[in-house]
CSV table of C-alpha atoms and ligand atoms in Angstrom, one decimal:
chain,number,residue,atom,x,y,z
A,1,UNK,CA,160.0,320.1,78.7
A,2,UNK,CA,156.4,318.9,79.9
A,3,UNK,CA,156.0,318.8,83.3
A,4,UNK,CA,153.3,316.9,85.4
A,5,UNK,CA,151.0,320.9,85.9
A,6,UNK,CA,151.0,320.0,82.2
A,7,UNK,CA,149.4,316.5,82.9
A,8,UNK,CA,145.7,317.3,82.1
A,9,UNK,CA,143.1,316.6,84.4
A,10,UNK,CA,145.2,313.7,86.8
A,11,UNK,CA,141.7,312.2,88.7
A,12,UNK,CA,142.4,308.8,88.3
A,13,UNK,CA,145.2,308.7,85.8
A,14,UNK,CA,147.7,305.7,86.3
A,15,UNK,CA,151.1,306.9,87.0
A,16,UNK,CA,154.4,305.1,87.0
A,17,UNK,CA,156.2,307.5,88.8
A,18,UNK,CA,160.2,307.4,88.5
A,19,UNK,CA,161.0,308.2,92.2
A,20,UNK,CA,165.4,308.5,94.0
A,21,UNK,CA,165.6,306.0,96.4
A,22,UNK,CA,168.6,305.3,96.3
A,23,UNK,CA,169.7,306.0,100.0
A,24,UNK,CA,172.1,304.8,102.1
A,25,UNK,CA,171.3,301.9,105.0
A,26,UNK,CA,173.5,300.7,108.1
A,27,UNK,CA,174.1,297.1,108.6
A,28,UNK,CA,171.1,296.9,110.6
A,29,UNK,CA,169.0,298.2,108.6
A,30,UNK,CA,168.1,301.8,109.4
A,31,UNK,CA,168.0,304.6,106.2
A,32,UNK,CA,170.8,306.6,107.5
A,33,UNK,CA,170.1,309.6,105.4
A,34,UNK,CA,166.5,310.6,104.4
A,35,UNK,CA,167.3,313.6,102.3
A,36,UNK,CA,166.4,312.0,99.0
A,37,UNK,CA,163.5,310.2,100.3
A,38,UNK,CA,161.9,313.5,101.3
A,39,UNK,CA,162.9,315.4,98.5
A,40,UNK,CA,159.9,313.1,96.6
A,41,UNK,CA,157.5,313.6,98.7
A,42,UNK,CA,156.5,317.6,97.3
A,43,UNK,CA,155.3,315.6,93.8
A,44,UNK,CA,154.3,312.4,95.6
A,45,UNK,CA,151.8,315.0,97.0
A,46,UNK,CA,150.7,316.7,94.2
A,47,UNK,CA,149.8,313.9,92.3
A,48,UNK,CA,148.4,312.0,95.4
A,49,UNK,CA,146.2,315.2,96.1
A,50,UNK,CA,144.7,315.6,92.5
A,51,UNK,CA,143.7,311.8,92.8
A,52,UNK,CA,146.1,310.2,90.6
A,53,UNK,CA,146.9,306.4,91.4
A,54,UNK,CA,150.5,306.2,91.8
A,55,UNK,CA,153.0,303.5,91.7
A,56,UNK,CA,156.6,304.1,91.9
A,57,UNK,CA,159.9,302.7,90.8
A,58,UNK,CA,163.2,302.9,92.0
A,59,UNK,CA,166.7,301.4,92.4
A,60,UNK,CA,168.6,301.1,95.6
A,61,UNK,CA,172.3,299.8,96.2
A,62,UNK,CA,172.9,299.5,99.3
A,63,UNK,CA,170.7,296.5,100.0
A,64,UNK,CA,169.3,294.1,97.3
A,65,UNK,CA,165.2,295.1,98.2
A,66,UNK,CA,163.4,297.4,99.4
A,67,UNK,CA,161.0,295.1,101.4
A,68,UNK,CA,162.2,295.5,104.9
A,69,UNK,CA,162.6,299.6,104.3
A,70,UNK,CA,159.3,300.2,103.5
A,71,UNK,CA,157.9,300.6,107.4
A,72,UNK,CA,160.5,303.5,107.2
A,73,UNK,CA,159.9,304.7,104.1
A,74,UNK,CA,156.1,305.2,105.6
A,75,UNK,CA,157.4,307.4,108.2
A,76,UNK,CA,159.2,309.6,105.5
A,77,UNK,CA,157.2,309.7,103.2
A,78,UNK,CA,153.8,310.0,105.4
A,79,UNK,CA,152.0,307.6,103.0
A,80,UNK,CA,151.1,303.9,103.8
A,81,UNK,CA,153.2,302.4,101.0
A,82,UNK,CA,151.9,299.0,99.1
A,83,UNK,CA,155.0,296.8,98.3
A,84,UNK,CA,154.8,295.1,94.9
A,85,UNK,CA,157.4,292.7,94.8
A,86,UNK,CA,157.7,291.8,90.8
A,87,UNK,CA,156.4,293.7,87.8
A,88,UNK,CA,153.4,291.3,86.7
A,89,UNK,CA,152.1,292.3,90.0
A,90,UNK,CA,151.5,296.3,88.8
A,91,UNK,CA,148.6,295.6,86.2
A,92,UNK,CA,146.1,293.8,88.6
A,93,UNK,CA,147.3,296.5,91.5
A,94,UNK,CA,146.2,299.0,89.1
A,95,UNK,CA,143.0,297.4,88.4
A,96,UNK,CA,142.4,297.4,92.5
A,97,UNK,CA,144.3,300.5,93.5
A,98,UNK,CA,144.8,301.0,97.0
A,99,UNK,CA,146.6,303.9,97.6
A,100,UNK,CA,150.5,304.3,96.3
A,101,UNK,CA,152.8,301.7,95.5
A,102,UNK,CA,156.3,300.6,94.8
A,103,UNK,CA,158.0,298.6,93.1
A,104,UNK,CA,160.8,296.4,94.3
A,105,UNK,CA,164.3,297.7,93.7
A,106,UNK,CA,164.1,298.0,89.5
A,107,UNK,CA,167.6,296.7,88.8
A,108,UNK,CA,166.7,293.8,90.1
A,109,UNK,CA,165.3,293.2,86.6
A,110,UNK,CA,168.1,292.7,83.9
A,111,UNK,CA,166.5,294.9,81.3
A,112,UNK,CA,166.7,298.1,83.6
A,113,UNK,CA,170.3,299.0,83.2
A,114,UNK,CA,170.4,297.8,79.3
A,115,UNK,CA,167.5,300.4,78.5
A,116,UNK,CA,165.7,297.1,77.2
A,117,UNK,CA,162.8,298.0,75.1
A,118,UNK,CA,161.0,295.3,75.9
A,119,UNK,CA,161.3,295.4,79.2
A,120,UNK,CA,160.7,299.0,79.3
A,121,UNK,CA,157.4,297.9,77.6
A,122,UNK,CA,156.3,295.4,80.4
A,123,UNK,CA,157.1,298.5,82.5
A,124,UNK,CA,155.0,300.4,81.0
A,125,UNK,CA,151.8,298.0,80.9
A,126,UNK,CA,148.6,299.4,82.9
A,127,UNK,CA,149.7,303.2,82.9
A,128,UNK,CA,148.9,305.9,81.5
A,129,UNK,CA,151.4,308.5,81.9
A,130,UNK,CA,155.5,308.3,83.3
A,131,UNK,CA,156.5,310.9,85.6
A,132,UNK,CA,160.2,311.0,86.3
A,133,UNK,CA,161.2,312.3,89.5
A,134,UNK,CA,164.4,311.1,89.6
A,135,UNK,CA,167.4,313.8,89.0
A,136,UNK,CA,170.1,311.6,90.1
A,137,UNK,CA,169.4,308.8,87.3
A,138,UNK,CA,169.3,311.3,84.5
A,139,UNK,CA,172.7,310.6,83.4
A,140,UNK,CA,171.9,306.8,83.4
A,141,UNK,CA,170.4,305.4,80.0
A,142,UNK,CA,168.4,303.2,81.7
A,143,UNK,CA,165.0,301.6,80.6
A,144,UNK,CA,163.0,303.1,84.0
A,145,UNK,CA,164.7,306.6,82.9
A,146,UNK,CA,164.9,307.1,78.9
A,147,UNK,CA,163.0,303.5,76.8
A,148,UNK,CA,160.1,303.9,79.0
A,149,UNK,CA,159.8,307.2,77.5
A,150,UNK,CA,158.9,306.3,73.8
A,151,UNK,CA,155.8,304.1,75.1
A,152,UNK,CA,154.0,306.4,77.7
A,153,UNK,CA,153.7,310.4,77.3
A,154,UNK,CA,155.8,311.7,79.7
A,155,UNK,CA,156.6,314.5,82.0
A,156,UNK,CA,159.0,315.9,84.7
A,157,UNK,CA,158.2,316.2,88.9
A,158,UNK,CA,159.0,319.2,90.3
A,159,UNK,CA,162.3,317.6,91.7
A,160,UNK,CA,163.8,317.4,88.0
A,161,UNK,CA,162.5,321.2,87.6
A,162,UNK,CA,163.8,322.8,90.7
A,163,UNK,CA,167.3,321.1,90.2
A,164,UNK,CA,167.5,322.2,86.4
A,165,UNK,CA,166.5,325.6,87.5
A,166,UNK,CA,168.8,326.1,90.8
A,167,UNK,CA,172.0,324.9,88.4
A,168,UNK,CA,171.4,327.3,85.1
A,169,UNK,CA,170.5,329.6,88.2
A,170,UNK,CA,174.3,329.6,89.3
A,171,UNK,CA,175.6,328.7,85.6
A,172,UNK,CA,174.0,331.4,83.7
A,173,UNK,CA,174.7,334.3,86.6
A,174,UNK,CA,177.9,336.8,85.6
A,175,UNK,CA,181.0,335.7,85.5
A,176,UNK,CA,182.1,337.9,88.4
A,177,UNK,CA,181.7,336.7,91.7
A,178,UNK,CA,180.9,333.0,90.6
A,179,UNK,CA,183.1,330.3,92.2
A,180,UNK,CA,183.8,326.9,92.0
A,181,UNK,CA,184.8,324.4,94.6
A,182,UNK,CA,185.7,320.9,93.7
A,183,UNK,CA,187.4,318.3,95.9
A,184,UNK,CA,186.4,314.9,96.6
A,185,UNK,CA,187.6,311.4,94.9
A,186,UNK,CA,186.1,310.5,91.5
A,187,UNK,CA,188.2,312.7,89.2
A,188,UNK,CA,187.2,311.5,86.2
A,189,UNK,CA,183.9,312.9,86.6
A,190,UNK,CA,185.2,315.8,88.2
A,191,UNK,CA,187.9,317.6,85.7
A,192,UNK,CA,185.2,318.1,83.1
A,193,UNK,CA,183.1,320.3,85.7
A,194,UNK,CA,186.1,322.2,85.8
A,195,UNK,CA,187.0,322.4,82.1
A,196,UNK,CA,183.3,323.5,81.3
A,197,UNK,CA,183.4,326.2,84.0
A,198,UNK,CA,186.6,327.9,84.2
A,199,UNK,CA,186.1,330.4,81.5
A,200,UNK,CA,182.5,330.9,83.5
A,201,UNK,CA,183.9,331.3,86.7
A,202,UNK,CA,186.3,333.8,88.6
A,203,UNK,CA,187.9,331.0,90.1
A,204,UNK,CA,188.2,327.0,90.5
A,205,UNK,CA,189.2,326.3,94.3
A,206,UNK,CA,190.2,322.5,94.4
A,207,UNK,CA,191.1,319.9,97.1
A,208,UNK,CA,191.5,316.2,97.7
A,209,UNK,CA,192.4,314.3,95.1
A,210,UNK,CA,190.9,316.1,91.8
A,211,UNK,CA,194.1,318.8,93.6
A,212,UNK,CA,196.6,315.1,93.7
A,213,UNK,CA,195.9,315.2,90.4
A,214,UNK,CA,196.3,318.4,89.5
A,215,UNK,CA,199.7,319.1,91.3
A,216,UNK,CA,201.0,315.8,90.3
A,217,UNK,CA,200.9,317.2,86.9
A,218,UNK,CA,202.4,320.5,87.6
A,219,UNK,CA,205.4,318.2,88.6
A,220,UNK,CA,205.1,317.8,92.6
A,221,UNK,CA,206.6,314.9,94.5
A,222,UNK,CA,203.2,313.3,95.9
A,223,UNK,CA,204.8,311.0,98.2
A,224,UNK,CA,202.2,308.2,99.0
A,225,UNK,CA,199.7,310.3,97.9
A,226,UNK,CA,196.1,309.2,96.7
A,227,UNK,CA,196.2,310.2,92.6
A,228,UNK,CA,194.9,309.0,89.6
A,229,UNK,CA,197.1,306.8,87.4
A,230,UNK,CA,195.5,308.8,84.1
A,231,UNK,CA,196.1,312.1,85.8
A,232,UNK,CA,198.0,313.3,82.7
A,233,UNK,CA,195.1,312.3,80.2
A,234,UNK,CA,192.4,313.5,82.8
A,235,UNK,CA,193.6,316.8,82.6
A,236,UNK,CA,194.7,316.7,79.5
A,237,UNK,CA,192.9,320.2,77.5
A,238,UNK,CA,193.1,322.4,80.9
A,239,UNK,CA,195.8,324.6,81.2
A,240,UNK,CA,196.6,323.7,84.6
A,241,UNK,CA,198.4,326.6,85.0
A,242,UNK,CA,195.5,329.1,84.5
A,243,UNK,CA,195.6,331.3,87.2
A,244,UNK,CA,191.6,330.8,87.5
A,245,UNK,CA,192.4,327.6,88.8
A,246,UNK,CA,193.4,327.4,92.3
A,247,UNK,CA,195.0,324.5,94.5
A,248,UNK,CA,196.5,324.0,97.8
A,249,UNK,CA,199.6,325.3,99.0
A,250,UNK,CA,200.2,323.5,102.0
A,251,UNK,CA,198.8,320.2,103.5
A,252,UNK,CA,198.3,317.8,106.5
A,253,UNK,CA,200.2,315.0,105.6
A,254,UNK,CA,200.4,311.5,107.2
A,255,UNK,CA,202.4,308.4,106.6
A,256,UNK,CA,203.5,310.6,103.6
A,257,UNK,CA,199.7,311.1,102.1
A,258,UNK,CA,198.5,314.7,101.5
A,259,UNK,CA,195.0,314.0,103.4
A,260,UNK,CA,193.7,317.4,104.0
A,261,UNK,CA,194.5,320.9,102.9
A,262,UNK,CA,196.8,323.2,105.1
A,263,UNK,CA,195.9,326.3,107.0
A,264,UNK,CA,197.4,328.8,104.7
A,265,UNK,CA,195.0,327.3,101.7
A,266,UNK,CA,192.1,327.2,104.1
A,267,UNK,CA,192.6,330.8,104.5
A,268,UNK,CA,192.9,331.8,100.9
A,269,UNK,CA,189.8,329.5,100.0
A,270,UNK,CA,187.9,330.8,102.9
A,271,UNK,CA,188.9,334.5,101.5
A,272,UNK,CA,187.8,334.0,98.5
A,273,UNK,CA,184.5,332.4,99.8
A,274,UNK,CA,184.0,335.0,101.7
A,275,UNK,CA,183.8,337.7,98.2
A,276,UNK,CA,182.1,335.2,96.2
A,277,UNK,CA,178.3,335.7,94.9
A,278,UNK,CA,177.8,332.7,93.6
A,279,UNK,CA,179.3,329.0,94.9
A,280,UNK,CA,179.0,325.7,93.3
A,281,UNK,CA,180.3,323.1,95.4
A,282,UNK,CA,181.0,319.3,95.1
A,283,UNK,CA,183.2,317.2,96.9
A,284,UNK,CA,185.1,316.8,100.3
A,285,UNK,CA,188.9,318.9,101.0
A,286,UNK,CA,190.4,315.9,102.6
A,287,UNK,CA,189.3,312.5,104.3
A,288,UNK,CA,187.1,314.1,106.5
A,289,UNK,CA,185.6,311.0,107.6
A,290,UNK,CA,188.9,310.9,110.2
A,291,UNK,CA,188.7,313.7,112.0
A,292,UNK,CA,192.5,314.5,111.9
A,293,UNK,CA,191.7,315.4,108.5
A,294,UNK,CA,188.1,317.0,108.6
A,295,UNK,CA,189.1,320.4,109.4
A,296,UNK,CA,189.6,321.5,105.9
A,297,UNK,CA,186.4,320.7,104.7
A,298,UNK,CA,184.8,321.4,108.1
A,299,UNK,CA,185.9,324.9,107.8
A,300,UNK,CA,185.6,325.4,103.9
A,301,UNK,CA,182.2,324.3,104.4
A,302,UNK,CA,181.5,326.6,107.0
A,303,UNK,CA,182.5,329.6,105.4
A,304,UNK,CA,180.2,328.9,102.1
A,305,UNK,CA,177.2,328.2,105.0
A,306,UNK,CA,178.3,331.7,106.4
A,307,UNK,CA,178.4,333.5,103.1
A,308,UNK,CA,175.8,335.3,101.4
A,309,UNK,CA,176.2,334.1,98.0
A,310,UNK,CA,173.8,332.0,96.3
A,311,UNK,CA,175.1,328.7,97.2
A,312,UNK,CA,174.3,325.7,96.1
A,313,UNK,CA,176.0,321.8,96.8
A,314,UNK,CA,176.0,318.7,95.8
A,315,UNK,CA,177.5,315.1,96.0
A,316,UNK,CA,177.0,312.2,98.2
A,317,UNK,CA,180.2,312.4,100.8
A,318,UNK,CA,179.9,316.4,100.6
A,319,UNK,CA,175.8,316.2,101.6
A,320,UNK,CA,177.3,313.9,104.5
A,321,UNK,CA,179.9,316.1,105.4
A,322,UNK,CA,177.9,319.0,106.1
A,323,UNK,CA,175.5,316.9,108.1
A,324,UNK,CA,178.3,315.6,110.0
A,325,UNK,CA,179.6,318.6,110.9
A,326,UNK,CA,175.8,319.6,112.0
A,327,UNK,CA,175.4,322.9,109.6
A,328,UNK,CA,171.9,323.3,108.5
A,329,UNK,CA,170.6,322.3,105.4
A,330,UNK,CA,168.5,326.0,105.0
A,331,UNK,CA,172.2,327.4,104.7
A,332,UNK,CA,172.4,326.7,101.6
A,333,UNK,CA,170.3,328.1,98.7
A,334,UNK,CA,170.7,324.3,96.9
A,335,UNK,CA,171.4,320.7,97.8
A,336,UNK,CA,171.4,318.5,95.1
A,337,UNK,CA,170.2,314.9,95.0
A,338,UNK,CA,172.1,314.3,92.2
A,339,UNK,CA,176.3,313.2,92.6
A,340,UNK,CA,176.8,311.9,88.9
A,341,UNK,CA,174.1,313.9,87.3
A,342,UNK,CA,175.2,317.0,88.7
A,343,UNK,CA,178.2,316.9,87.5
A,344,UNK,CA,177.5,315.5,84.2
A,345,UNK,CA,175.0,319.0,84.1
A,346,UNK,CA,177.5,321.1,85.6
A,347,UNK,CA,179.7,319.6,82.8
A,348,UNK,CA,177.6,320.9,80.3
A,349,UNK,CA,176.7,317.0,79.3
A,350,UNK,CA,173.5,315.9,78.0
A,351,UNK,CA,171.9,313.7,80.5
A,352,UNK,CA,169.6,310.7,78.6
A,353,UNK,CA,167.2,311.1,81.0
A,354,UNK,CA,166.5,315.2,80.3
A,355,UNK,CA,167.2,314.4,76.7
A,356,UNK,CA,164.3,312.0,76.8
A,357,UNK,CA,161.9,313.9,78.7
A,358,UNK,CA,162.9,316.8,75.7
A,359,UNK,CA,164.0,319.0,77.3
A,360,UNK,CA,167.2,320.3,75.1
A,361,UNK,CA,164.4,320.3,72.8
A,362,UNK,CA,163.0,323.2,74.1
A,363,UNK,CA,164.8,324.8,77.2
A,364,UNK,CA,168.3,325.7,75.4
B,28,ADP,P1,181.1,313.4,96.6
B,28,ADP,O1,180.4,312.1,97.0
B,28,ADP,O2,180.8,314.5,97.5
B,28,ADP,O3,181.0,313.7,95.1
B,28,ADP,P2,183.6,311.9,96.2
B,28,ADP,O4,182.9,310.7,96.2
B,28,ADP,O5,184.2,312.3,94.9
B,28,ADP,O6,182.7,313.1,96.8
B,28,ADP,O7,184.8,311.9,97.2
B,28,ADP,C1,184.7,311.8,98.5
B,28,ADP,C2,185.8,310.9,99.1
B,28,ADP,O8,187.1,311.5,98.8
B,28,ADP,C3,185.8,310.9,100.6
B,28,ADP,O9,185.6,309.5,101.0
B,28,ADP,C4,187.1,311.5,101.1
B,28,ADP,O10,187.7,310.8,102.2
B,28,ADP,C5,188.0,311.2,99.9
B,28,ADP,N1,189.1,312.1,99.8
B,28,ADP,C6,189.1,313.5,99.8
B,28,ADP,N2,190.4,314.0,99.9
B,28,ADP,C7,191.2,312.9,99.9
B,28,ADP,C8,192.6,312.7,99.9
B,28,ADP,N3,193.5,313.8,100.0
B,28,ADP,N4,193.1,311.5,99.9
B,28,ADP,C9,192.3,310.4,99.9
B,28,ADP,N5,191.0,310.5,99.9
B,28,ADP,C10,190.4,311.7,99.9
B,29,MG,MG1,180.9,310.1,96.8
């Protein structure tokens, strides 16, 4: 895979640069969490610093535009950003560069999430080379992530490298001492993380619902419980009674849901935490948003911040968690941008936008 130190001689070299913006943003408008913003900025730099004229393109959900983030995304980024509203306005900004540039939220455009050719051509008018940045969209084969590719020679940011590198990192180290933690909500994108590791770990620890899931299977009255209604195909190809595979023995339980994990599981996890050399962990315990049921994942959380294992996390809700429950991000040896495309990677999946950039081409 070609990445942009391969990019020779940048000096005024047009760059569409395929930047994770994709942040969350309170009702009045304030970026609530910056992490992904500033996780750009180290390439933004680089290219910046070796004179390249850079204009960037993104997608955010949780407002239709970008244009009223883009005094913020100054302040986090430390660059004066020019805000190009439509695509015909990137060729004659290109022809009067004045510093770095982005585009208006991409999936505005109906081409983007269809991987439209010929909107991925548009796209690509005026540049000369397409950086993607973007770890998170990797999975998605979307025009700004995988089309664009086949019209401009293109290369990875260091973001793309350094989470590649921190994941075969954990996934390649022995199989003694690795652990697994998976909790959190979205099952079906969870169970094949733990299909594709279980034989490459000493043990899966799960919680929330992935664990529903799981127990609901092994025959246990869930009460009210939150679980999928395709537990049984979800799971289906796991032995679910693998002794690898760990879930909770006890629960906090309210208006007969299992919300959070108990204090005898907590223990156990936070045992085996404590042995483990190597953690990978994605998603919450319980609903720790209440904090009747925070505990769990408070505690779990702290014992994998306390640990010396190589640790490394990812997932939207499990980034906020940890915030929330004010541990430092330095704990850990790895925080992900990426919810979806981790786990598709941890899943052993190939992601359109890696295979694009060529990289099972050359790094497997
Ligand atoms: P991440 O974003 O870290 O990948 P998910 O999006 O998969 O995590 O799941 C997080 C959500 O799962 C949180 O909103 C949390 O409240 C919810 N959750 C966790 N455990 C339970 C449970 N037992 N019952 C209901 N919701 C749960
Ligand atoms: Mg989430």
């Amino acid at each position: 895979m070609k990445t942009i130190l391969d990019v020779a001689n940048l000096k005024d070299k047009k760059i569409l640069l395929r930047v994770d913006l994709d942040i969350p943003v309170s009702d009045e408008g304030q970026i609530e969490e910056p992490f992904r913003i500033k996780r750009q900025k180290e390439t933004l730099d680089y290219l910046i610093g070796h004179g390249a004229k850079v204009v960037m393109a993104a997608h955010i959900s949780a407002v239709p535009s970008f244009a009223n983030l883009i005094p913020q995304l100054h302040t986090f980024l430390d660059y004066e950003i020019n805000f190009l509203k439509t695509l015909p306005e990137i060729s004659s900004y290109l022809e009067h560069y004045a510093g770095p540039a982005l585009l208006d939220n991409i999936r505005q455009n109906d081409g983007e999430e269809k991987n439209d050719k010929e909107f991925a051509k548009q796209l690509a008018q005026g540049f000369d080379v397409y950086v993607n940045n973007a770890f998170a969209v990797c999975h998605r084969n979307h025009a700004s992530v995988s089309a664009i590719t086949e019209l401009l020679s293109s290369y990875a940011g260091f973001l793309i490298e350094e989470e590649i590198a921190s994941f075969k990192k954990a996934i390649d180290a022995p199989m003694a001492g690795k652990i697994v933690i998976i909790g959190g909500a979205k099952a079906e994108t969870k169970v094949p993380v733990i299909k594709n590791l279980i034989n490459r770990a000493d043990f899966i620890l799960t919680g929330g619902v992935v664990a529903n899931d799981i127990l609901k299977e092994k025959g246990q009255d869930m009460g009210s419980s939150v679980v999928d209604e395709n537990s049984k195909e979800l799971l289906a190809g796991l032995d679910i009674n693998d002794p690898k595979l760990l879930v909770p023995e006890d629960f906090v339980v309210f208006d007969n849901k299992i919300l959070d994990i108990g204090e005898k599981t907590l223990q156990k996890y936070a045992d085996v935490v404590s042995r483990a050399s190597v953690i990978i962990w994605n998603g919450p315990m319980g609903l720790f948003e209440n904090p009747s049921f925070a505990m769990g994942t408070q505690k779990i959380a702290e014992a994998i911040a306390n640990s010396n294992a190589y640790k490394i996390i990812g997932g939207g809700d499990t980034i906020s968690a940890v915030s929330k429950f004010k541990i430092q991000n330095s704990k850990f040896n790895f925080i992900s941008t990426g919810g979806g495309a981790m786990l598709a990677f941890l899943a052993g999946q190939r992601l359109p936008g890696l295979e694009a950039l060529g990289y099972y081409k050359s790094a497997q």
